[in-house]
mmCIF file of C-alpha atoms in Angstrom:
data_model
loop_
_atom_site.group_PDB
_atom_site.id
_atom_site.type_symbol
_atom_site.label_atom_id
_atom_site.label_comp_id
_atom_site.label_asym_id
_atom_site.label_seq_id
_atom_site.Cartn_x
_atom_site.Cartn_y
_atom_site.Cartn_z
ATOM 1 C CA MET A 995 52.625 4.651 49.068
ATOM 2 C CA SER A 996 51.504 7.772 47.228
ATOM 3 C CA ASP A 997 50.307 11.175 48.484
ATOM 4 C CA SER A 998 49.570 9.873 51.991
ATOM 5 C CA ARG A 999 47.692 6.925 50.541
ATOM 6 C CA LEU A 1000 48.329 3.210 50.549
ATOM 7 C CA VAL A 1001 47.417 1.900 47.101
ATOM 8 C CA THR A 1002 47.101 -1.826 46.432
ATOM 9 C CA TRP A 1003 46.723 -3.123 42.883
ATOM 10 C CA LEU A 1004 44.846 -6.411 42.941
ATOM 11 C CA TYR A 1005 45.733 -7.135 39.316
ATOM 12 C CA PRO A 1006 49.084 -5.508 38.424
ATOM 13 C CA ASN A 1007 49.159 -7.238 35.001
ATOM 14 C CA ALA A 1008 46.268 -5.031 33.849
ATOM 15 C CA PRO A 1009 48.356 -2.796 31.502
ATOM 16 C CA PHE A 1010 49.210 -5.882 29.436
ATOM 17 C CA ILE A 1011 45.587 -7.076 29.229
ATOM 18 C CA ASP A 1012 43.191 -4.153 29.662
ATOM 19 C CA ASN A 1013 44.588 -0.902 31.000
ATOM 20 C CA ASP A 1014 41.172 0.181 32.285
ATOM 21 C CA LEU A 1015 41.293 -2.649 34.814
ATOM 22 C CA LEU A 1016 44.353 -1.197 36.575
ATOM 23 C CA GLU A 1017 42.397 1.574 38.274
ATOM 24 C CA LEU A 1018 39.250 -0.528 38.628
ATOM 25 C CA SER A 1019 41.168 -3.192 40.564
ATOM 26 C CA SER A 1020 43.028 -0.821 42.884
ATOM 27 C CA GLU A 1021 42.214 -0.322 46.571
ATOM 28 C CA THR A 1022 43.167 2.897 48.360
ATOM 29 C CA LYS A 1023 43.527 3.547 52.080
ATOM 30 C CA ASP A 1024 44.399 6.697 53.979
ATOM 31 C CA ALA A 1025 48.027 6.541 55.151
ATOM 32 C CA SER A 1026 48.388 9.979 56.725
ATOM 33 C CA ASP A 1027 48.919 8.397 60.168
ATOM 34 C CA PHE A 1028 52.230 6.954 58.962
ATOM 35 C CA GLY A 1029 53.892 10.369 58.681
ATOM 36 C CA LYS A 1030 55.446 12.190 55.743
ATOM 37 C CA TYR A 1031 57.937 9.624 54.439
ATOM 38 C CA PRO A 1032 56.651 6.107 55.137
ATOM 39 C CA ARG A 1033 58.176 3.150 53.305
ATOM 40 C CA ILE A 1034 56.831 -0.303 52.569
ATOM 41 C CA ILE A 1035 59.440 -2.797 53.733
ATOM 42 C CA ASN A 1036 57.477 -6.012 53.387
ATOM 43 C CA PHE A 1037 54.339 -7.237 51.642
ATOM 44 C CA SER A 1038 53.070 -10.758 52.286
ATOM 45 C CA ARG A 1039 49.595 -11.951 51.334
ATOM 46 C CA ALA A 1040 47.275 -9.514 53.142
ATOM 47 C CA SER A 1041 49.896 -7.953 55.433
ATOM 48 C CA VAL A 1042 51.863 -4.805 54.629
ATOM 49 C CA THR A 1043 54.741 -3.760 56.885
ATOM 50 C CA ILE A 1044 55.307 0.012 56.839
ATOM 51 C CA ARG A 1045 58.218 1.903 58.403
ATOM 52 C CA ARG A 1046 57.772 5.538 59.411
ATOM 53 C CA ASP A 1047 60.579 8.072 59.056
ATOM 54 C CA ASP A 1048 61.281 7.719 62.822
ATOM 55 C CA GLY A 1049 61.922 3.989 62.399
ATOM 56 C CA THR A 1050 58.638 2.809 63.892
ATOM 57 C CA GLU A 1051 57.106 -0.138 62.052
ATOM 58 C CA PHE A 1052 53.419 -0.893 61.601
ATOM 59 C CA ILE A 1053 51.581 -3.810 60.052
ATOM 60 C CA GLU A 1054 48.569 -2.880 57.935
ATOM 61 C CA GLN A 1055 46.095 -5.632 57.167
ATOM 62 C CA ASN A 1056 44.394 -5.746 53.792
ATOM 63 C CA SER A 1057 41.542 -7.996 52.767
ATOM 64 C CA PRO A 1058 42.540 -11.673 52.395
ATOM 65 C CA CYS A 1059 40.109 -12.058 49.480
ATOM 66 C CA PRO A 1060 42.560 -11.216 46.654
ATOM 67 C CA HIS A 1061 44.925 -13.931 47.896
ATOM 68 C CA MET A 1062 41.987 -16.349 48.029
ATOM 69 C CA LEU A 1063 41.001 -15.334 44.482
ATOM 70 C CA TYR A 1064 44.479 -16.056 43.117
ATOM 71 C CA ASN A 1065 44.572 -19.438 44.873
ATOM 72 C CA LEU A 1066 41.277 -20.397 43.228
ATOM 73 C CA MET A 1067 42.551 -19.191 39.865
ATOM 74 C CA PHE A 1068 45.774 -21.227 40.116
ATOM 75 C CA LYS A 1069 43.654 -24.308 40.865
ATOM 76 C CA GLY A 1070 41.408 -23.612 37.885
ATOM 77 C CA LYS A 1071 38.348 -23.170 40.115
ATOM 78 C CA TRP A 1072 36.778 -20.329 38.174
ATOM 79 C CA GLN A 1073 33.230 -20.972 39.362
ATOM 80 C CA ASP A 1074 34.429 -20.804 42.964
ATOM 81 C CA ALA A 1075 36.190 -17.542 42.120
ATOM 82 C CA ILE A 1076 32.894 -16.151 40.815
ATOM 83 C CA ARG A 1077 31.126 -17.243 43.992
ATOM 84 C CA LEU A 1078 33.790 -15.546 46.112
ATOM 85 C CA CYS A 1079 33.308 -12.257 44.252
ATOM 86 C CA ARG A 1080 29.538 -12.490 44.641
ATOM 87 C CA VAL A 1081 29.846 -12.991 48.383
ATOM 88 C CA VAL A 1082 32.389 -10.202 48.892
ATOM 89 C CA GLU A 1083 30.594 -7.746 46.551
ATOM 90 C CA SER A 1084 33.781 -5.799 45.811
ATOM 91 C CA SER A 1085 34.104 -4.069 42.431
ATOM 92 C CA GLN A 1086 37.900 -4.200 42.791
ATOM 93 C CA LEU A 1087 37.783 -7.981 43.213
ATOM 94 C CA TRP A 1088 35.476 -8.327 40.207
ATOM 95 C CA ALA A 1089 37.919 -6.248 38.151
ATOM 96 C CA ALA A 1090 40.805 -8.480 39.225
ATOM 97 C CA LEU A 1091 38.791 -11.556 38.263
ATOM 98 C CA ALA A 1092 37.974 -10.008 34.870
ATOM 99 C CA GLY A 1093 41.663 -9.431 34.184
ATOM 100 C CA LEU A 1094 42.686 -12.922 35.278
ATOM 101 C CA ALA A 1095 39.920 -14.484 33.189
ATOM 102 C CA LEU A 1096 41.004 -12.532 30.103
ATOM 103 C CA GLU A 1097 44.639 -13.440 30.654
ATOM 104 C CA PHE A 1098 43.812 -17.159 30.754
ATOM 105 C CA HIS A 1099 41.099 -16.981 28.055
ATOM 106 C CA GLU A 1100 38.306 -17.902 30.466
ATOM 107 C CA LEU A 1101 35.804 -15.854 28.512
ATOM 108 C CA GLU A 1102 32.691 -17.112 30.304
ATOM 109 C CA THR A 1103 34.159 -15.941 33.610
ATOM 110 C CA ALA A 1104 35.208 -12.620 32.059
ATOM 111 C CA GLU A 1105 31.644 -12.155 30.810
ATOM 112 C CA VAL A 1106 30.237 -12.656 34.327
ATOM 113 C CA ALA A 1107 32.804 -10.255 35.791
ATOM 114 C CA PHE A 1108 32.133 -7.467 33.293
ATOM 115 C CA SER A 1109 28.410 -7.945 33.763
ATOM 116 C CA SER A 1110 28.822 -7.449 37.517
ATOM 117 C CA LEU A 1111 30.958 -4.364 36.849
ATOM 118 C CA THR A 1112 28.254 -3.077 34.447
ATOM 119 C CA LYS A 1113 30.909 -2.534 31.776
ATOM 120 C CA VAL A 1114 28.496 -2.978 28.883
ATOM 121 C CA ASP A 1115 30.967 -2.253 26.065
ATOM 122 C CA LYS A 1116 33.483 -4.795 27.350
ATOM 123 C CA LEU A 1117 30.731 -7.328 28.052
ATOM 124 C CA GLN A 1118 29.386 -7.058 24.519
ATOM 125 C CA TYR A 1119 32.851 -7.438 23.003
ATOM 126 C CA ILE A 1120 33.552 -10.565 25.055
ATOM 127 C CA GLN A 1121 30.177 -11.976 23.968
ATOM 128 C CA TYR A 1122 31.145 -11.233 20.371
ATOM 129 C CA ILE A 1123 34.473 -13.049 20.777
ATOM 130 C CA ARG A 1124 32.725 -16.047 22.344
ATOM 131 C CA SER A 1125 30.384 -16.240 19.356
ATOM 132 C CA ILE A 1126 33.291 -16.710 16.904
ATOM 133 C CA THR A 1127 33.594 -20.362 15.899
ATOM 134 C CA ASN A 1128 36.946 -20.080 14.135
ATOM 135 C CA GLU A 1129 39.736 -20.610 16.690
ATOM 136 C CA GLU A 1130 42.361 -18.463 14.955
ATOM 137 C CA ARG A 1131 39.903 -15.590 14.585
ATOM 138 C CA ARG A 1132 38.904 -15.906 18.232
ATOM 139 C CA ASN A 1133 42.548 -15.810 19.337
ATOM 140 C CA ALA A 1134 43.180 -12.854 17.034
ATOM 141 C CA GLU A 1135 40.240 -10.937 18.503
ATOM 142 C CA MET A 1136 41.633 -11.527 21.982
ATOM 143 C CA LEU A 1137 44.921 -9.997 20.844
ATOM 144 C CA LEU A 1138 43.039 -7.049 19.355
ATOM 145 C CA TYR A 1139 41.276 -6.583 22.689
ATOM 146 C CA ARG A 1140 44.728 -6.324 24.231
ATOM 147 C CA ARG A 1141 45.692 -3.760 21.559
ATOM 148 C CA CYS A 1142 48.167 -6.051 19.814
ATOM 149 C CA PRO A 1143 47.189 -5.750 16.120
ATOM 150 C CA ASP A 1144 50.467 -7.026 14.658
ATOM 151 C CA GLU A 1145 50.294 -10.189 16.754
ATOM 152 C CA ALA A 1146 46.654 -10.642 15.706
ATOM 153 C CA VAL A 1147 47.630 -10.419 12.027
ATOM 154 C CA SER A 1148 50.370 -12.972 12.579
ATOM 155 C CA ILE A 1149 47.871 -15.430 14.113
ATOM 156 C CA LEU A 1150 45.451 -14.964 11.206
ATOM 157 C CA LEU A 1151 48.160 -15.554 8.605
ATOM 158 C CA GLN A 1152 49.351 -18.707 10.365
ATOM 159 C CA ALA A 1153 45.906 -20.289 10.076
ATOM 160 C CA ASP A 1154 45.362 -23.138 7.623
ATOM 161 C CA PRO A 1155 44.324 -21.778 5.213
ATOM 162 C CA PRO A 1156 45.562 -18.263 6.014
ATOM 163 C CA LEU A 1157 42.780 -15.797 6.870
ATOM 164 C CA ILE A 1158 44.124 -13.123 4.541
ATOM 165 C CA TYR A 1159 40.936 -11.089 4.353
ATOM 166 C CA ARG A 1160 40.665 -10.844 8.134
ATOM 167 C CA ALA A 1161 44.345 -9.932 8.446
ATOM 168 C CA ILE A 1162 43.902 -7.134 5.925
ATOM 169 C CA LYS A 1163 40.778 -5.932 7.754
ATOM 170 C CA VAL A 1164 42.787 -5.691 11.005
ATOM 171 C CA HIS A 1165 45.150 -3.245 9.290
ATOM 172 C CA ILE A 1166 42.248 -1.335 7.727
ATOM 173 C CA ASN A 1167 40.365 -1.040 11.024
ATOM 174 C CA SER A 1168 43.567 0.258 12.617
ATOM 175 C CA PHE A 1169 43.982 2.746 9.708
ATOM 176 C CA TYR A 1170 47.288 1.088 8.792
ATOM 177 C CA TRP A 1171 46.604 1.617 5.105
ATOM 178 C CA GLU A 1172 50.136 0.956 3.898
ATOM 179 C CA LYS A 1173 50.291 -2.339 5.789
ATOM 180 C CA ALA A 1174 46.903 -3.361 4.392
ATOM 181 C CA LEU A 1175 48.038 -2.612 0.861
ATOM 182 C CA ASP A 1176 51.419 -4.295 1.335
ATOM 183 C CA LEU A 1177 49.735 -7.471 2.552
ATOM 184 C CA ALA A 1178 47.176 -7.450 -0.260
ATOM 185 C CA ILE A 1179 49.906 -7.016 -2.889
ATOM 186 C CA LYS A 1180 52.157 -9.625 -1.299
ATOM 187 C CA ARG A 1181 49.337 -12.184 -1.225
ATOM 188 C CA ASP A 1182 47.890 -10.977 -4.537
ATOM 189 C CA ALA A 1183 44.447 -10.888 -2.945
ATOM 190 C CA TYR A 1184 41.811 -8.317 -1.977
ATOM 191 C CA ILE A 1185 43.648 -5.344 -3.491
ATOM 192 C CA ASP A 1186 40.337 -3.996 -4.777
ATOM 193 C CA VAL A 1187 38.835 -4.441 -1.300
ATOM 194 C CA VAL A 1188 41.606 -2.318 0.227
ATOM 195 C CA LEU A 1189 41.005 0.332 -2.433
ATOM 196 C CA TRP A 1190 37.265 0.277 -1.765
ATOM 197 C CA TYR A 1191 37.721 0.833 1.978
ATOM 198 C CA ARG A 1192 40.360 3.480 1.301
ATOM 199 C CA ARG A 1193 37.998 5.365 -1.006
ATOM 200 C CA LYS A 1194 35.180 5.177 1.576
ATOM 201 C CA PHE A 1195 37.562 6.550 4.201
ATOM 202 C CA LEU A 1196 38.643 9.458 2.027
ATOM 203 C CA GLU A 1197 35.066 10.306 1.073
ATOM 204 C CA LYS A 1198 33.893 10.233 4.687
ATOM 205 C CA PHE A 1199 36.511 12.768 5.775
ATOM 206 C CA HIS A 1200 36.448 14.786 2.533
ATOM 207 C CA LEU A 1201 40.102 14.068 1.794
ATOM 208 C CA ALA A 1202 42.022 13.826 -1.468
ATOM 209 C CA GLU A 1203 44.328 10.877 -2.103
ATOM 210 C CA SER A 1204 47.935 11.806 -1.362
ATOM 211 C CA ASP A 1205 49.641 8.406 -1.492
ATOM 212 C CA GLU A 1206 51.230 7.760 -4.907
ATOM 213 C CA ARG A 1207 50.799 4.008 -4.724
ATOM 214 C CA PHE A 1208 47.086 4.331 -4.044
ATOM 215 C CA LYS A 1209 46.752 6.923 -6.819
ATOM 216 C CA LYS A 1210 48.296 4.542 -9.363
ATOM 217 C CA LEU A 1211 46.137 1.639 -8.213
ATOM 218 C CA PHE A 1212 42.960 3.717 -8.343
ATOM 219 C CA GLU A 1213 43.863 4.578 -11.945
ATOM 220 C CA LYS A 1214 44.551 0.919 -12.722
ATOM 221 C CA TYR A 1215 41.370 -0.480 -11.170
ATOM 222 C CA GLY A 1216 39.097 2.408 -12.165
ATOM 223 C CA ALA A 1217 35.531 2.296 -10.867
ATOM 224 C CA LEU A 1218 35.125 -0.268 -8.093
ATOM 225 C CA ASP A 1219 32.045 -2.482 -8.308
ATOM 226 C CA GLU A 1220 30.495 -2.318 -4.827
ATOM 227 C CA ASP A 1221 28.328 -5.392 -5.404
ATOM 228 C CA ARG A 1222 31.393 -7.398 -6.402
ATOM 229 C CA ILE A 1223 33.317 -6.139 -3.344
ATOM 230 C CA LYS A 1224 30.475 -7.241 -1.071
ATOM 231 C CA LYS A 1225 30.416 -10.665 -2.741
ATOM 232 C CA VAL A 1226 34.176 -11.065 -2.262
ATOM 233 C CA LYS A 1227 33.826 -10.115 1.410
ATOM 234 C CA GLU A 1228 31.017 -12.621 1.972
ATOM 235 C CA GLU A 1229 32.976 -15.396 0.258
ATOM 236 C CA ALA A 1230 36.006 -14.658 2.452
ATOM 237 C CA LYS A 1231 33.892 -14.765 5.612
ATOM 238 C CA SER A 1232 32.153 -17.969 4.505
ATOM 239 C CA ALA A 1233 35.515 -19.679 4.015
ATOM 240 C CA GLU A 1234 36.291 -19.150 7.739
ATOM 241 C CA SER A 1235 33.576 -21.536 8.956
ATOM 242 C CA PRO A 1236 34.802 -24.806 10.555
ATOM 243 C CA SER A 1237 33.101 -26.849 7.792
ATOM 244 C CA HIS A 1238 35.530 -25.451 5.177
#
């Protein structure tokens, strides 16, 4: 209960998966008839028991569809869950399905849900993740979607062989320059790549290098051969294919 409104979150796990889905999957009803200080004393499936400040109790009925959606999800009937959402035509239910599908890595279902929600950016990112053939990279991208870069790096480094280049790129894309450099030095790999991206970053924002470690490395490596950097990047990406 909030500001004379009854708010129901169909997918309360949203902050751990995709925070945008929290509001998208919420249903709001007017609760002004319940007085100034109503309290929820029981919530079961689609029924909400509300007690007014005078002690009177009311039962408010919500849609049974969210409960049906969760039952289908627990049974692994994702296609039936999609059909349910299409019949009901509720954006909140689609958002809940999107969150559940992401949580359980049902990317095809998530793609359908985001398409129905017309969330083009999220749809395109899910399509991109589905196109990745390397399992560790795919799992890492899912963690990045959930804004968990450190966990994504850990997954990439646990691969066999370790996907060092991709792990470094996660840090670079997150502007964690020190972490990117630390990892490159520790693995003795792609130090020049980190320097190249760092230089591009500084040039783009018209900044001077202020980090002493980077200054010393720029002096050590001198001019960076862009063609060589591109070749190193392509070789690293090629090594990720399942045939290697």
